[in-house]
Coordinates of C-alpha atoms in Angstrom, one line a residue:
Chain N
M388 CA -66.3 -23.5 -10.8
S389 CA -63.6 -25.1 -8.8
E390 CA -62.4 -27.7 -11.2
T391 CA -59.2 -29.1 -10.0
V392 CA -56.2 -28.9 -12.3
N393 CA -53.9 -31.8 -12.2
T394 CA -50.2 -31.9 -12.4
S395 CA -50.4 -33.3 -16.0
E396 CA -52.3 -30.3 -17.1
L397 CA -49.8 -28.0 -15.4
I398 CA -47.1 -29.8 -17.2
D399 CA -48.9 -29.2 -20.5
R400 CA -49.2 -25.6 -19.7
L401 CA -45.5 -25.3 -18.7
V402 CA -44.5 -26.9 -22.0
Q403 CA -46.7 -24.5 -23.9
Q404 CA -45.4 -21.4 -22.1
S405 CA -41.7 -22.0 -21.9
G406 CA -41.2 -24.4 -24.8
M407 CA -39.2 -26.8 -22.7
K408 CA -39.4 -30.6 -23.2
K409 CA -42.2 -32.4 -21.6
K410 CA -39.9 -34.8 -19.8
L411 CA -38.0 -31.9 -18.3
A412 CA -41.2 -30.2 -17.1
A413 CA -42.3 -33.4 -15.5
E414 CA -39.0 -33.8 -13.8
I415 CA -39.2 -30.3 -12.4
L416 CA -42.7 -30.8 -11.1
H417 CA -41.6 -34.0 -9.4
A418 CA -38.4 -32.4 -8.0
I419 CA -40.1 -29.4 -6.4
P420 CA -42.2 -31.4 -3.9
E421 CA -39.2 -33.5 -3.0
I422 CA -37.0 -30.5 -2.4
I423 CA -39.7 -28.8 -0.3
E424 CA -40.0 -32.0 1.7
E425 CA -36.3 -32.2 2.3
G426 CA -36.1 -28.6 3.2
L427 CA -39.0 -28.9 5.6
M428 CA -37.5 -31.9 7.2
R429 CA -34.1 -30.2 7.6
D430 CA -34.9 -26.6 8.4
G431 CA -38.6 -26.5 8.9
E432 CA -39.0 -23.7 6.5
V433 CA -38.7 -23.5 2.7
R434 CA -39.0 -20.4 0.6
V435 CA -40.0 -20.9 -3.0
K436 CA -39.3 -17.9 -5.1
G437 CA -42.5 -16.7 -6.8
L438 CA -44.8 -18.7 -4.6
G439 CA -44.3 -18.2 -0.9
T440 CA -43.0 -19.9 2.2
F441 CA -43.8 -23.3 3.5
R442 CA -43.3 -23.7 7.2
M443 CA -43.8 -26.2 9.9
K444 CA -45.9 -24.7 12.6
W445 CA -46.4 -26.0 16.1
T446 CA -50.1 -26.3 17.1
L447 CA -51.3 -27.0 20.6
S448 CA -53.7 -29.7 21.5
R449 CA -57.3 -28.8 21.0
P450 CA -60.6 -30.6 21.3
G451 CA -61.9 -32.1 18.1
R452 CA -64.4 -34.6 16.9
N453 CA -64.0 -37.8 15.0
P454 CA -65.8 -37.1 11.8
K455 CA -67.0 -40.6 11.4
T456 CA -68.4 -41.3 14.8
G457 CA -68.9 -37.8 16.2
E458 CA -67.0 -38.5 19.4
S459 CA -65.1 -35.7 21.0
V460 CA -61.4 -36.3 20.9
L461 CA -58.5 -34.3 22.1
I462 CA -56.2 -33.7 19.2
P463 CA -52.6 -34.0 20.4
P464 CA -50.2 -31.2 19.7
H465 CA -48.4 -31.5 16.5
Y466 CA -46.6 -29.8 13.7
R467 CA -48.6 -28.8 10.6
I468 CA -47.6 -27.5 7.3
T469 CA -48.5 -23.9 6.5
F470 CA -48.1 -21.9 3.5
L471 CA -47.7 -18.1 3.5
P472 CA -48.1 -16.7 0.0
E473 CA -45.6 -14.1 -1.2
Q474 CA -46.7 -10.5 -1.6
S475 CA -46.2 -10.9 -5.4
L476 CA -48.5 -13.9 -5.5
K477 CA -51.1 -12.0 -3.5
D478 CA -50.9 -9.1 -5.8
F479 CA -51.1 -11.3 -8.8
I480 CA -54.2 -13.0 -7.6
N481 CA -55.8 -9.7 -6.7
R482 CA -54.7 -8.0 -9.9
D483 CA -58.2 -7.3 -11.0
N484 CA -58.9 -5.5 -7.7
R485 CA -55.7 -3.7 -7.5
L486 CA -57.2 -0.3 -8.3
L487 CA -60.0 -0.7 -5.9
S488 CA -60.2 0.8 -2.5
Y489 CA -62.9 0.9 0.1
R490 CA -65.7 3.3 -0.2
V491 CA -67.3 4.9 2.8
V492 CA -70.9 4.1 3.2
P493 CA -72.8 7.3 2.2
A494 CA -74.9 9.0 4.7
G495 CA -78.2 8.3 2.8
S496 CA -78.0 4.6 3.2
Q497 CA -77.9 4.4 7.0
K498 CA -78.4 1.3 8.8
S499 CA -80.1 0.7 12.1
E500 CA -77.0 1.3 14.1
D501 CA -76.3 4.7 12.6
K502 CA -79.9 5.7 13.1
S503 CA -79.8 4.8 16.7
R504 CA -76.6 6.8 17.2
K505 CA -78.1 9.8 15.6
T506 CA -81.2 9.6 17.7
E507 CA -79.1 9.5 20.8
D508 CA -77.1 12.6 20.0
G509 CA -80.1 14.7 19.1
S510 CA -80.6 17.7 16.9
Q511 CA -77.0 18.8 16.9
K512 CA -76.1 15.8 14.8
S513 CA -78.3 17.0 11.9
E514 CA -75.9 19.9 11.2
S515 CA -72.9 17.7 11.8
G516 CA -74.5 15.1 9.7
S517 CA -74.5 17.4 6.8
Q518 CA -70.9 18.1 7.3
K519 CA -70.2 14.5 7.5
T520 CA -71.9 13.9 4.2
E521 CA -69.7 16.6 2.6
E522 CA -66.7 14.9 4.0
D523 CA -67.9 11.6 2.7
I524 CA -68.4 13.1 -0.7
L525 CA -65.0 14.5 -0.6
F526 CA -63.6 11.2 0.4
V527 CA -65.5 9.5 -2.4
D528 CA -64.2 12.1 -4.8
K529 CA -60.7 11.2 -3.9
L530 CA -61.4 7.6 -4.7
P531 CA -63.8 7.9 -7.6
E532 CA -63.6 4.3 -8.7
A533 CA -66.4 2.7 -6.8
P534 CA -66.1 -1.1 -6.5
E535 CA -69.2 -1.9 -8.4
E536 CA -68.4 0.3 -11.3
V537 CA -64.8 -0.9 -11.6
T538 CA -65.6 -4.5 -11.3
S539 CA -67.8 -4.1 -14.4
E540 CA -64.9 -2.6 -16.3
V541 CA -62.5 -4.9 -17.9
I542 CA -59.1 -4.1 -16.8
D543 CA -56.8 -5.5 -19.4
Y544 CA -54.0 -6.4 -17.2
K545 CA -51.4 -8.7 -18.5
Y546 CA -49.0 -10.3 -16.1
E547 CA -45.5 -10.0 -17.3
P548 CA -43.0 -11.3 -14.9
E549 CA -40.3 -8.7 -14.5
E550 CA -37.1 -10.4 -15.6
P551 CA -34.4 -9.2 -13.4
V552 CA -32.1 -7.0 -15.4
R553 CA -28.6 -8.1 -14.4
K554 CA -26.1 -5.5 -14.4
R555 CA -23.1 -6.4 -16.4
R556 CA -20.1 -6.6 -14.3
V557 CA -17.3 -4.3 -15.1
H558 CA -15.6 -6.5 -17.6
W559 CA -13.7 -3.7 -19.3
I560 CA -11.6 -3.3 -16.2
I561 CA -9.7 -6.5 -17.0
P562 CA -8.5 -5.7 -20.5
A563 CA -7.8 -2.1 -19.5
A564 CA -5.6 -3.3 -16.6
I565 CA -3.8 -5.7 -18.9
V566 CA -3.1 -3.0 -21.4
L567 CA -1.9 -0.7 -18.7
I568 CA 0.4 -3.3 -17.2
A569 CA 1.8 -4.1 -20.6
A570 CA 2.5 -0.5 -21.4
L571 CA 4.1 0.1 -18.0
S572 CA 6.2 -3.0 -18.3
V573 CA 7.4 -1.9 -21.8
V574 CA 8.3 1.5 -20.5
F575 CA 10.2 0.2 -17.5
Y576 CA 11.9 -2.4 -19.6
F577 CA 13.2 0.2 -22.0
R578 CA 14.1 2.5 -19.2
N579 CA 16.1 -0.2 -17.5
F580 CA 17.7 -1.1 -20.8
Y581 CA 18.6 2.4 -21.5
Q582 CA 20.1 2.8 -18.0
A583 CA 22.0 -0.4 -18.3
E584 CA 23.4 0.7 -21.6
K585 CA 24.5 3.9 -20.1
T586 CA 26.2 2.2 -17.2
E587 CA 27.9 -0.2 -19.7
V588 CA 29.3 2.7 -21.6
G589 CA 30.4 4.4 -18.5
S590 CA 32.1 1.3 -17.3
Q591 CA 33.8 0.9 -20.6
K592 CA 35.1 4.4 -20.2
S593 CA 36.0 4.2 -16.6
E594 CA 37.0 0.7 -15.9
E595 CA 39.4 -1.5 -17.7
S596 CA 37.3 -3.9 -19.7
M597 CA 39.0 -7.2 -20.2
Q598 CA 37.4 -7.8 -23.6
P599 CA 39.3 -6.3 -26.5
A600 CA 37.2 -3.5 -27.8
D601 CA 36.3 -3.4 -31.5
T602 CA 37.1 0.2 -31.6
V603 CA 40.3 1.5 -32.9
P604 CA 43.0 1.8 -30.3
G605 CA 43.1 5.0 -28.3
S606 CA 39.8 6.2 -29.7
G607 CA 36.5 6.2 -28.0
F608 CA 34.6 7.5 -30.9
R609 CA 34.3 6.9 -34.6
V610 CA 33.5 9.4 -37.1
P611 CA 32.7 7.6 -40.3
G612 CA 33.3 9.2 -43.6
S613 CA 35.2 12.2 -42.6
G614 CA 37.0 14.1 -45.2
F615 CA 40.3 13.6 -43.8
Q616 CA 43.5 13.4 -45.7
V617 CA 47.0 12.6 -44.6
P618 CA 49.7 13.4 -47.0
G619 CA 51.8 10.3 -47.4
S620 CA 55.1 11.8 -48.4
G621 CA 54.9 15.2 -46.8
G622 CA 56.5 15.8 -43.4
D623 CA 53.5 17.6 -42.1
L624 CA 50.1 16.3 -41.1
K625 CA 47.4 18.6 -42.2
I626 CA 44.4 18.0 -40.0
P627 CA 41.3 20.0 -40.5
T628 CA 39.9 21.5 -37.3
S629 CA 36.4 20.3 -38.2
V630 CA 37.5 16.7 -37.6
D631 CA 36.7 16.0 -34.0
A632 CA 37.6 12.4 -33.8
L633 CA 39.2 10.0 -36.1
S634 CA 40.2 6.5 -35.5
G635 CA 43.7 5.3 -35.9
T636 CA 42.6 2.7 -38.4
Q637 CA 41.3 5.3 -40.7
A638 CA 44.6 7.1 -40.6
A639 CA 46.3 3.8 -41.2
I640 CA 44.1 3.0 -44.1
I641 CA 44.7 6.3 -45.6
A642 CA 48.4 5.8 -45.0
D643 CA 48.1 2.5 -46.8
T644 CA 47.0 4.3 -50.0
S645 CA 50.2 6.3 -50.1
P646 CA 52.7 5.0 -52.6
L647 CA 55.5 5.0 -50.0
A648 CA 53.7 2.6 -47.7
K649 CA 53.0 0.3 -50.7
N650 CA 56.6 0.0 -51.5
Q651 CA 57.6 -1.0 -48.1
E652 CA 57.3 -4.6 -47.1
P653 CA 55.7 -5.1 -43.7
G654 CA 57.4 -7.1 -41.1
T655 CA 60.9 -5.9 -41.7
W656 CA 62.2 -3.9 -38.8
N657 CA 65.1 -1.6 -38.7
P658 CA 67.3 -1.0 -35.7
E659 CA 66.7 2.7 -35.9
P660 CA 63.8 2.8 -33.5
Q661 CA 66.2 1.8 -30.6
L662 CA 68.2 4.9 -31.3
T663 CA 65.1 7.0 -31.3
T664 CA 64.1 5.7 -27.9
Q665 CA 67.3 7.0 -26.5
N666 CA 66.5 10.3 -28.0
S667 CA 63.1 10.2 -26.5
N668 CA 64.6 9.5 -23.1
S669 CA 66.7 12.6 -23.3
R670 CA 63.8 14.5 -24.5
L671 CA 61.7 13.5 -21.5
K672 CA 63.9 15.6 -19.4
T673 CA 63.1 18.8 -21.2
Q674 CA 60.9 21.4 -19.6
D675 CA 58.1 21.2 -22.0
S676 CA 57.1 17.7 -21.1
R677 CA 54.7 17.6 -18.2
L678 CA 52.7 15.3 -16.0
I679 CA 49.0 15.2 -16.1
T680 CA 46.7 13.3 -13.8
I681 CA 43.5 12.2 -15.5
S682 CA 40.5 12.0 -13.3
E683 CA 37.9 11.3 -16.0
G684 CA 38.1 8.3 -18.2
K685 CA 39.8 9.3 -21.4
H686 CA 41.2 7.4 -24.3
L687 CA 44.6 8.1 -25.6
F688 CA 43.1 9.4 -28.8
Q689 CA 41.2 12.0 -26.9
L690 CA 44.1 12.9 -24.8
A691 CA 46.4 13.4 -27.8
R692 CA 43.8 15.6 -29.4
E693 CA 43.5 17.7 -26.4
E694 CA 47.2 18.1 -25.7
Y695 CA 48.7 18.2 -29.2
G696 CA 45.6 19.0 -31.3
N697 CA 46.5 16.0 -33.4
P698 CA 44.9 12.7 -32.4
F699 CA 47.3 10.6 -34.3
L700 CA 50.1 11.4 -31.9
W701 CA 48.5 9.3 -29.2
V702 CA 51.2 6.7 -29.8
L703 CA 53.7 9.1 -28.4
I704 CA 51.9 9.2 -25.1
Y705 CA 51.5 5.4 -25.2
K706 CA 55.2 5.0 -25.8
T707 CA 56.4 7.2 -23.0
N708 CA 53.9 5.8 -20.4
Q709 CA 54.2 2.2 -21.4
D710 CA 54.6 1.0 -17.9
I711 CA 51.3 2.6 -16.8
I712 CA 49.3 2.0 -20.0
K713 CA 49.3 -1.6 -21.0
D714 CA 46.4 -1.9 -23.3
P715 CA 46.1 1.1 -25.8
D716 CA 42.4 0.3 -26.2
Q717 CA 41.7 1.0 -22.6
A718 CA 40.7 4.3 -21.3
I719 CA 42.8 6.0 -18.7
I720 CA 41.4 7.0 -15.4
G721 CA 43.0 8.1 -12.1
K722 CA 46.5 7.9 -13.4
T723 CA 49.3 10.3 -13.9
V724 CA 50.5 10.4 -17.4
M725 CA 53.6 11.9 -18.9
I726 CA 53.0 13.9 -22.0
P727 CA 56.2 14.3 -23.9
A728 CA 57.2 17.5 -25.5
L729 CA 57.7 17.9 -29.2
E730 CA 60.6 19.4 -31.0
G731 CA 58.4 20.8 -33.8
T732 CA 54.8 21.8 -33.8
P733 CA 52.1 19.1 -33.8
K734 CA 51.3 20.1 -37.3
Q735 CA 54.8 20.0 -38.6
L736 CA 56.7 17.3 -37.0
S737 CA 60.5 17.3 -37.0
Q738 CA 62.4 14.2 -38.0
N739 CA 63.0 13.1 -34.5
D740 CA 59.3 13.5 -33.7
S741 CA 58.3 11.4 -36.7
L742 CA 60.7 8.7 -35.6
E743 CA 59.2 8.8 -32.1
V744 CA 55.8 8.4 -33.6
A745 CA 56.9 5.6 -35.7
E746 CA 58.4 3.9 -32.7
G747 CA 55.0 4.3 -30.9
Y748 CA 53.3 2.7 -33.9
R749 CA 55.7 -0.1 -33.8
L750 CA 55.0 -0.7 -30.1
V751 CA 51.3 -0.8 -30.8
Y752 CA 51.9 -3.1 -33.7
E753 CA 53.8 -5.5 -31.5
F754 CA 51.1 -5.4 -28.9
Y755 CA 48.5 -6.3 -31.4
K756 CA 50.6 -8.9 -33.0
E757 CA 50.9 -10.7 -29.7
K758 CA 47.2 -10.3 -29.2
G759 CA 46.5 -11.7 -32.6
D760 CA 44.5 -8.6 -33.6
P761 CA 44.0 -8.1 -37.3
R762 CA 44.6 -4.3 -37.0
A763 CA 48.3 -5.0 -36.5
E764 CA 49.1 -4.8 -40.2
E765 CA 47.7 -1.3 -40.5
F766 CA 49.8 -0.1 -37.6
N767 CA 52.8 -1.7 -39.3
K768 CA 52.2 0.4 -42.4
A769 CA 51.7 3.5 -40.3
Y770 CA 55.0 2.9 -38.6
Q771 CA 56.8 2.6 -41.9
R772 CA 55.2 5.7 -43.2
Y773 CA 56.3 7.7 -40.2
L774 CA 59.7 6.2 -40.3
F775 CA 60.5 7.4 -43.7
Q776 CA 59.0 10.8 -43.4
Chain C
M352 CA -33.9 -23.3 3.2
N353 CA -33.7 -20.1 1.2
T354 CA -34.0 -19.5 -2.5
R355 CA -30.4 -20.1 -3.2
D356 CA -30.4 -23.5 -1.5
F357 CA -33.5 -24.4 -3.3
I358 CA -32.0 -23.5 -6.7
S359 CA -28.8 -25.3 -6.0
S360 CA -30.6 -28.5 -5.0
L361 CA -32.9 -28.2 -8.0
A362 CA -29.9 -27.9 -10.2
K363 CA -28.4 -31.0 -8.6
K364 CA -31.5 -33.0 -9.2
L365 CA -32.0 -32.0 -12.8
N366 CA -28.3 -32.1 -13.6
V367 CA -28.3 -28.6 -15.0
S368 CA -26.4 -25.4 -14.1
Q369 CA -27.7 -23.0 -11.4
K370 CA -28.6 -20.4 -13.9
E371 CA -30.6 -22.9 -15.9
A372 CA -32.3 -24.1 -12.7
E373 CA -33.2 -20.6 -11.8
K374 CA -34.8 -20.1 -15.2
L375 CA -36.7 -23.3 -14.9
L376 CA -37.9 -22.5 -11.5
D377 CA -39.1 -19.1 -12.7
H378 CA -41.0 -20.7 -15.5
S379 CA -42.6 -23.3 -13.3
T380 CA -43.7 -20.9 -10.6
R381 CA -45.1 -18.6 -13.2
A382 CA -47.1 -21.4 -14.7
I383 CA -48.3 -22.4 -11.2
R384 CA -49.4 -19.0 -10.2
E385 CA -51.2 -18.4 -13.5
T386 CA -53.0 -21.7 -13.4
V387 CA -54.0 -21.0 -9.7
S388 CA -55.4 -17.6 -10.5
E389 CA -57.2 -18.8 -13.6
E390 CA -58.6 -22.1 -12.6
N391 CA -58.9 -21.4 -8.9
K392 CA -57.6 -24.7 -7.8
L393 CA -54.5 -26.6 -8.6
T394 CA -53.3 -29.9 -7.3
I395 CA -49.7 -30.8 -7.5
L396 CA -48.8 -34.4 -7.0
H397 CA -47.1 -35.1 -3.6
L398 CA -47.2 -31.5 -2.6
G399 CA -50.7 -30.4 -2.1
S400 CA -53.4 -28.2 -3.6
F401 CA -53.5 -24.5 -3.9
Q402 CA -56.9 -22.9 -3.8
V403 CA -58.1 -19.4 -4.4
K404 CA -60.8 -18.2 -2.1
K405 CA -62.8 -15.3 -3.2
S406 CA -64.3 -13.1 -0.7
P407 CA -66.9 -10.7 -2.1
S408 CA -67.2 -7.1 -1.3
K409 CA -68.6 -6.3 2.1
T410 CA -69.3 -3.5 4.4
A411 CA -66.9 -3.2 7.3
Y412 CA -66.2 -0.7 10.1
I413 CA -62.9 1.0 9.8
P414 CA -61.7 2.1 13.2
A415 CA -59.1 4.6 11.8
I416 CA -61.8 6.9 10.4
E417 CA -64.6 5.6 12.6
K418 CA -66.8 4.9 9.7
K419 CA -68.3 2.1 7.8
A420 CA -67.1 1.4 4.4
I421 CA -67.7 -1.0 1.5
M422 CA -64.6 -3.1 1.1
P423 CA -63.6 -4.3 -2.3
P424 CA -63.6 -8.0 -3.1
K425 CA -60.5 -9.9 -2.2
N426 CA -58.9 -13.2 -3.2
S427 CA -56.6 -15.2 -1.1
V428 CA -54.6 -18.4 -1.7
H429 CA -54.8 -21.3 0.6
F430 CA -52.6 -24.4 0.6
Q431 CA -53.7 -27.8 1.6
P432 CA -50.8 -30.2 2.0
A433 CA -51.1 -33.6 0.3
D434 CA -51.4 -36.7 2.5
T435 CA -48.1 -38.1 1.2
L436 CA -46.3 -35.0 2.3
K437 CA -48.0 -35.1 5.7
D438 CA -47.1 -38.7 6.2
K439 CA -43.5 -38.0 5.3
L440 CA -43.3 -35.1 7.8
K441 CA -45.0 -37.0 10.6
N442 CA -41.8 -37.5 12.4
Y443 CA -40.5 -34.0 12.1
Q444 CA -38.4 -32.8 14.9
P445 CA -36.9 -29.3 14.9

């Protein structure tokens, strides 16, 4: 019955069960005793998962006998190796008996001790005895599987080691966090970018930017493709009210198309403007001209539109306030500006007015020429157009 | 030495990862316990022998209910360390 199973057979079994290589199985079964020995030497206790605990236990000296000679010897105190099987191992070994429980010995099959007890107590026990038997029967009913019966039954119990179900760690948190961070960063980036853009625009309006702006002088805005016409030969400028903003270049380009401007050669200057400046100086003293302090950043173009209703007259303001405004491209802020009066209406300029405007255009032309700006030519043409109105 | 130390040292000896070592240990312990329960005796080289002792059903007095009862049969595992292991642990000092 008790045929010993060797390590080699165990290895064969291990190979069959798990499908691992024989060499590896042998290695494992050689490694386990070594590890147990090391652990016992170091800690005095080794717990092997699935088997139990090996432990060094101190035993006191006790009398013994030499098995060969039969002499009585005192065995010295020493450590011995003990093994405590795990509960799972116990259960596994007792798996055939796991449904069994003890059964109380029925009253009928009394032994000598019970009989003696009954005799001592007397006749009262007979009644109580019947009660006891009822209790016993109840007890047995509760546990109907008697050991003999159940042992005969074949309990098909198959041991299946419960593989520990590992909970997956929350891996989705990492990609979710990455996505969230990316989204937030994008949002913040654009927000900052937007704010920076705003501040840039504000600074361009308020402060004097050193870089020459690409925009047309005196105009902060561009309205492309506006149906705007400037009659070349006529003395009056007909500006539709729908046009909110128009750049000086556009006007200059339109002026370029006029036949008068084409005939004139650019770069030839007449001495007439000097006379007009004298006129303008006299005109500054008139009551209609006034001083305006500008708190918000405004371009000359805007200012002229607000004051005269004709944005192209910004050159007049530029001319009169030349000591204050140096760059016509820059916006004005925190400065007091003289706005010269006009002899005629802004829509119908008088001859002196047109000369004034022409002088203003000339000044701008000179400014751009010094700067090397390509827009200078257009202003030259505009100057000539106004001059011969 | 607890289970974690055991697995880590096994992984070191076999040159495998800890997960792999745990798997191998599970397989081997499963094989050991099955052979022990089926064959009743198993000897592992350099470790010792495991033996299942079967105690038959017997009548016993149960003090809790003050009655005699028939106890079911019970099996128990006993371990006998090998001589080599004993020799190696002769000089054990805690």
